[in-house]
GROMACS .gro file of N, CA and C in nm:
model
  204
    1PRO      N    1   0.416  -0.529   0.179
    1PRO     CA    2   0.538  -0.593   0.224
    1PRO      C    3   0.514  -0.741   0.251
    2VAL      N    4   0.617  -0.816   0.235
    2VAL     CA    5   0.611  -0.959   0.258
    2VAL      C    6   0.705  -0.994   0.372
    3GLY      N    7   0.657  -1.069   0.470
    3GLY     CA    8   0.742  -1.109   0.581
    3GLY      C    9   0.758  -1.001   0.685
    4ASN      N   10   0.850  -1.024   0.775
    4ASN     CA   11   0.876  -0.929   0.884
    4ASN      C   12   0.990  -0.835   0.846
    5PRO      N   13   0.989  -0.715   0.901
    5PRO     CA   14   1.101  -0.624   0.876
    5PRO      C   15   1.227  -0.673   0.948
    6VAL      N   16   1.340  -0.643   0.888
    6VAL     CA   17   1.469  -0.668   0.951
    6VAL      C   18   1.515  -0.533   1.004
    7VAL      N   19   1.516  -0.519   1.136
    7VAL     CA   20   1.548  -0.391   1.199
    7VAL      C   21   1.698  -0.384   1.225
    8GLY      N   22   1.759  -0.273   1.183
    8GLY     CA   23   1.901  -0.249   1.208
    8GLY      C   24   1.913  -0.164   1.333
    9ASP      N   25   1.963  -0.043   1.316
    9ASP     CA   26   1.978   0.049   1.428
    9ASP      C   27   1.843   0.102   1.471
   10VAL      N   28   1.823   0.111   1.603
   10VAL     CA   29   1.697   0.164   1.655
   10VAL      C   30   1.723   0.236   1.787
   11ASP      N   31   1.668   0.355   1.798
   11ASP     CA   32   1.665   0.427   1.926
   11ASP      C   33   1.528   0.395   1.986
   12GLY      N   34   1.522   0.367   2.114
   12GLY     CA   35   1.397   0.329   2.176
   12GLY      C   36   1.371   0.183   2.153
   13HIS      N   37   1.245   0.148   2.132
   13HIS     CA   38   1.212   0.008   2.106
   13HIS      C   39   1.099  -0.001   2.004
   14TYR      N   40   1.083  -0.120   1.947
   14TYR     CA   41   0.982  -0.139   1.844
   14TYR      C   42   0.911  -0.272   1.866
   15GLU      N   43   0.798  -0.284   1.799
   15GLU     CA   44   0.721  -0.408   1.802
   15GLU      C   45   0.653  -0.426   1.667
   16VAL      N   46   0.655  -0.546   1.616
   16VAL     CA   47   0.583  -0.577   1.493
   16VAL      C   48   0.447  -0.631   1.532
   17ASN      N   49   0.341  -0.564   1.488
   17ASN     CA   50   0.205  -0.607   1.516
   17ASN      C   51   0.154  -0.679   1.392
   18ARG      N   52   0.155  -0.811   1.395
   18ARG     CA   53   0.115  -0.889   1.278
   18ARG      C   54  -0.034  -0.875   1.247
   19GLN      N   55  -0.114  -0.854   1.350
   19GLN     CA   56  -0.258  -0.843   1.330
   19GLN      C   57  -0.294  -0.719   1.247
   20THR      N   58  -0.232  -0.605   1.280
   20THR     CA   59  -0.260  -0.482   1.206
   20THR      C   60  -0.159  -0.456   1.094
   21ARG      N   61  -0.060  -0.545   1.081
   21ARG     CA   62   0.045  -0.533   0.981
   21ARG      C   63   0.116  -0.399   0.992
   22THR      N   64   0.158  -0.367   1.116
   22THR     CA   65   0.227  -0.241   1.142
   22THR      C   66   0.357  -0.264   1.218
   23LEU      N   67   0.446  -0.169   1.203
   23LEU     CA   68   0.569  -0.163   1.281
   23LEU      C   69   0.552  -0.046   1.376
   24GLU      N   70   0.544  -0.073   1.506
   24GLU     CA   71   0.520   0.031   1.606
   24GLU      C   72   0.652   0.063   1.675
   25TRP      N   73   0.693   0.189   1.667
   25TRP     CA   74   0.821   0.235   1.721
   25TRP      C   75   0.793   0.336   1.831
   26GLN      N   76   0.861   0.320   1.944
   26GLN     CA   77   0.839   0.410   2.058
   26GLN      C   78   0.971   0.464   2.110
   27LEU      N   79   0.970   0.595   2.135
   27LEU     CA   80   1.079   0.661   2.206
   27LEU      C   81   1.025   0.698   2.343
   28PRO      N   82   1.076   0.638   2.450
   28PRO     CA   83   1.017   0.662   2.581
   28PRO      C   84   1.036   0.805   2.633
   29ILE      N   85   1.144   0.872   2.595
   29ILE     CA   86   1.170   1.007   2.644
   29ILE      C   87   1.213   1.095   2.527
   30ILE      N   88   1.144   1.209   2.514
   30ILE     CA   89   1.185   1.313   2.420
   30ILE      C   90   1.197   1.440   2.502
   31ASP      N   91   1.320   1.490   2.515
   31ASP     CA   92   1.345   1.611   2.593
   31ASP      C   93   1.467   1.683   2.536
   32ALA      N   94   1.517   1.783   2.607
   32ALA     CA   95   1.629   1.864   2.558
   32ALA      C   96   1.754   1.780   2.533
   33SER      N   97   1.775   1.676   2.613
   33SER     CA   98   1.895   1.593   2.596
   33SER      C   99   1.872   1.478   2.499
   34ASN      N  100   1.747   1.453   2.461
   34ASN     CA  101   1.712   1.344   2.370
   34ASN      C  102   1.611   1.396   2.269
   35LYS      N  103   1.658   1.479   2.175
   35LYS     CA  104   1.570   1.552   2.083
   35LYS      C  105   1.529   1.473   1.960
   36GLN      N  106   1.598   1.366   1.929
   36GLN     CA  107   1.569   1.295   1.806
   36GLN      C  108   1.595   1.146   1.821
   37GLY      N  109   1.546   1.070   1.727
   37GLY     CA  110   1.569   0.926   1.727
   37GLY      C  111   1.561   0.874   1.585
   38SER      N  112   1.607   0.751   1.567
   38SER     CA  113   1.600   0.692   1.433
   38SER      C  114   1.572   0.543   1.443
   39LEU      N  115   1.513   0.493   1.336
   39LEU     CA  116   1.483   0.351   1.322
   39LEU      C  117   1.515   0.315   1.178
   40GLU      N  118   1.600   0.216   1.158
   40GLU     CA  119   1.635   0.170   1.024
   40GLU      C  120   1.584   0.028   1.009
   41PHE      N  121   1.510   0.002   0.899
   41PHE     CA  122   1.463  -0.133   0.875
   41PHE      C  123   1.457  -0.161   0.726
   42ASN      N  124   1.459  -0.289   0.693
   42ASN     CA  125   1.444  -0.336   0.556
   42ASN      C  126   1.329  -0.436   0.553
   43ILE      N  127   1.254  -0.434   0.443
   43ILE     CA  128   1.146  -0.529   0.425
   43ILE      C  129   1.126  -0.551   0.275
   44ALA      N  130   1.089  -0.672   0.240
   44ALA     CA  131   1.067  -0.704   0.099
   44ALA      C  132   0.938  -0.641   0.050
   45GLY      N  133   0.936  -0.598  -0.073
   45GLY     CA  134   0.815  -0.541  -0.131
   45GLY      C  135   0.847  -0.467  -0.259
   46ASP      N  136   0.748  -0.460  -0.347
   46ASP     CA  137   0.766  -0.394  -0.477
   46ASP      C  138   0.708  -0.254  -0.482
   47ASP      N  139   0.607  -0.227  -0.401
   47ASP     CA  140   0.530  -0.103  -0.412
   47ASP      C  141   0.552  -0.015  -0.289
   48VAL      N  142   0.614   0.100  -0.305
   48VAL     CA  143   0.640   0.191  -0.194
   48VAL      C  144   0.510   0.242  -0.132
   49ASN      N  145   0.401   0.242  -0.206
   49ASN     CA  146   0.273   0.293  -0.156
   49ASN      C  147   0.216   0.211  -0.040
   50VAL      N  148   0.262   0.087  -0.022
   50VAL     CA  149   0.211   0.007   0.090
   50VAL      C  150   0.259   0.061   0.224
   51PHE      N  151   0.357   0.151   0.225
   51PHE     CA  152   0.408   0.210   0.348
   51PHE      C  153   0.330   0.335   0.390
   52PHE      N  154   0.232   0.375   0.312
   52PHE     CA  155   0.156   0.496   0.343
   52PHE      C  156   0.010   0.461   0.362
   53PRO      N  157  -0.062   0.529   0.446
   53PRO     CA  158  -0.021   0.647   0.522
   53PRO      C  159   0.066   0.610   0.642
   54VAL      N  160   0.143   0.707   0.688
   54VAL     CA  161   0.225   0.693   0.808
   54VAL      C  162   0.151   0.762   0.922
   55GLY      N  163   0.136   0.694   1.035
   55GLY     CA  164   0.070   0.753   1.152
   55GLY      C  165   0.171   0.789   1.259
   56VAL      N  166   0.156   0.906   1.318
   56VAL     CA  167   0.244   0.952   1.424
   56VAL      C  168   0.157   1.004   1.538
   57SER      N  169   0.190   0.964   1.661
   57SER     CA  170   0.116   1.016   1.777
   57SER      C  171   0.214   1.042   1.892
   58PHE      N  172   0.177   1.137   1.977
   58PHE     CA  173   0.259   1.174   2.092
   58PHE      C  174   0.172   1.176   2.217
   59ILE      N  175   0.232   1.139   2.327
   59ILE     CA  176   0.168   1.149   2.458
   59ILE      C  177   0.266   1.219   2.550
   60SER      N  178   0.219   1.320   2.624
   60SER     CA  179   0.303   1.394   2.716
   60SER      C  180   0.242   1.392   2.855
   61GLU      N  181   0.328   1.377   2.955
   61GLU     CA  182   0.280   1.377   3.094
   61GLU      C  183   0.251   1.516   3.145
   62LYS      N  184   0.304   1.619   3.077
   62LYS     CA  185   0.273   1.757   3.118
   62LYS      C  186   0.245   1.842   2.995
   63LEU      N  187   0.174   1.951   3.015
   63LEU     CA  188   0.136   2.039   2.906
   63LEU      C  189   0.257   2.114   2.851
   64VAL      N  190   0.248   2.149   2.724
   64VAL     CA  191   0.353   2.226   2.660
   64VAL      C  192   0.358   2.366   2.716
   65CYS      N  193   0.240   2.426   2.744
   65CYS     CA  194   0.236   2.559   2.803
   65CYS      C  195   0.175   2.548   2.942
   66ASP      N  196   0.206   2.641   3.027
   66ASP     CA  197   0.164   2.639   3.168
   66ASP      C  198   0.022   2.691   3.184
   67ILE      N  199  -0.077   2.599   3.174
   67ILE     CA  200  -0.218   2.635   3.186
   67ILE      C  201  -0.278   2.552   3.299
   68ASP      N  202  -0.365   2.614   3.378
   68ASP     CA  203  -0.437   2.540   3.482
   68ASP      C  204  -0.574   2.501   3.432
   0.00000   0.00000   0.00000
Protein backbone atom coordinates (compact mmCIF):
# COMPACT_ATOMS: atom_id res chain seq x y z
CA PRO A 1 0.00 0.00 0.00
CA VAL A 2 1.01 3.55 -0.63
CA GLY A 3 0.16 6.34 1.80
CA ASN A 4 -2.21 6.24 4.72
CA PRO A 5 -5.59 4.53 4.74
CA VAL A 6 -8.71 6.65 4.48
CA VAL A 7 -10.99 5.33 7.21
CA GLY A 8 -14.75 5.59 6.74
CA ASP A 9 -17.08 4.00 9.27
CA VAL A 10 -15.42 2.52 12.34
CA ASP A 11 -16.69 0.93 15.54
CA GLY A 12 -14.18 1.40 18.35
CA HIS A 13 -10.99 3.19 17.46
CA TYR A 14 -7.97 2.73 15.22
CA GLU A 15 -4.38 3.84 14.89
CA VAL A 16 -2.01 3.81 11.94
CA ASN A 17 1.42 2.57 13.02
CA ARG A 18 3.80 3.92 10.38
CA GLN A 19 6.80 2.13 11.87
CA THR A 20 5.29 -1.35 11.46
CA ARG A 21 3.12 -0.32 8.48
CA THR A 22 -0.02 -1.60 10.18
CA LEU A 23 -3.56 -0.44 10.84
CA GLU A 24 -4.42 -1.35 14.44
CA TRP A 25 -8.15 -1.52 15.24
CA GLN A 26 -9.52 -1.96 18.75
CA LEU A 27 -12.97 -2.69 20.10
CA PRO A 28 -12.89 -1.84 23.81
CA ILE A 29 -15.91 -3.98 24.75
CA ILE A 30 -17.18 -7.22 23.23
CA ASP A 31 -20.18 -8.62 25.11
CA ALA A 32 -23.80 -9.72 24.62
CA SER A 33 -24.93 -6.18 23.77
CA ASN A 34 -21.89 -5.45 21.55
CA LYS A 35 -21.26 -8.69 19.62
CA GLN A 36 -19.73 -7.30 16.45
CA GLY A 37 -17.92 -4.36 14.93
CA SER A 38 -16.75 -3.08 11.58
CA LEU A 39 -14.01 -0.97 10.09
CA GLU A 40 -14.14 0.34 6.53
CA PHE A 41 -11.04 1.80 4.89
CA ASN A 42 -9.55 2.52 1.49
CA ILE A 43 -5.88 2.56 0.56
CA ALA A 44 -3.98 2.78 -2.70
CA GLY A 45 -2.25 -0.36 -3.93
CA ASP A 46 -2.08 -2.85 -6.78
CA ASP A 47 -1.44 -6.14 -4.99
CA VAL A 48 -4.03 -7.57 -2.57
CA ASN A 49 -1.33 -9.85 -1.10
CA VAL A 50 0.24 -6.92 0.77
CA PHE A 51 -2.74 -7.09 3.17
CA PHE A 52 -1.85 -10.60 4.33
CA PRO A 53 -1.21 -12.11 6.77
CA VAL A 54 -3.93 -10.64 8.98
CA GLY A 55 -3.26 -10.78 12.74
CA VAL A 56 -6.04 -10.96 15.32
CA SER A 57 -5.65 -11.00 19.10
CA PHE A 58 -8.01 -10.83 22.07
CA ILE A 59 -7.55 -9.91 25.71
CA SER A 60 -10.17 -10.69 28.34
CA GLU A 61 -10.36 -9.52 31.94
CA LYS A 62 -12.09 -12.75 32.98
CA LEU A 63 -11.93 -16.37 31.90
CA VAL A 64 -14.41 -17.81 29.43
CA CYS A 65 -15.10 -20.74 31.78
CA ASP A 66 -15.28 -20.64 35.57
CA ILE A 67 -11.93 -22.14 36.66
CA ASP A 68 -9.92 -21.35 39.79
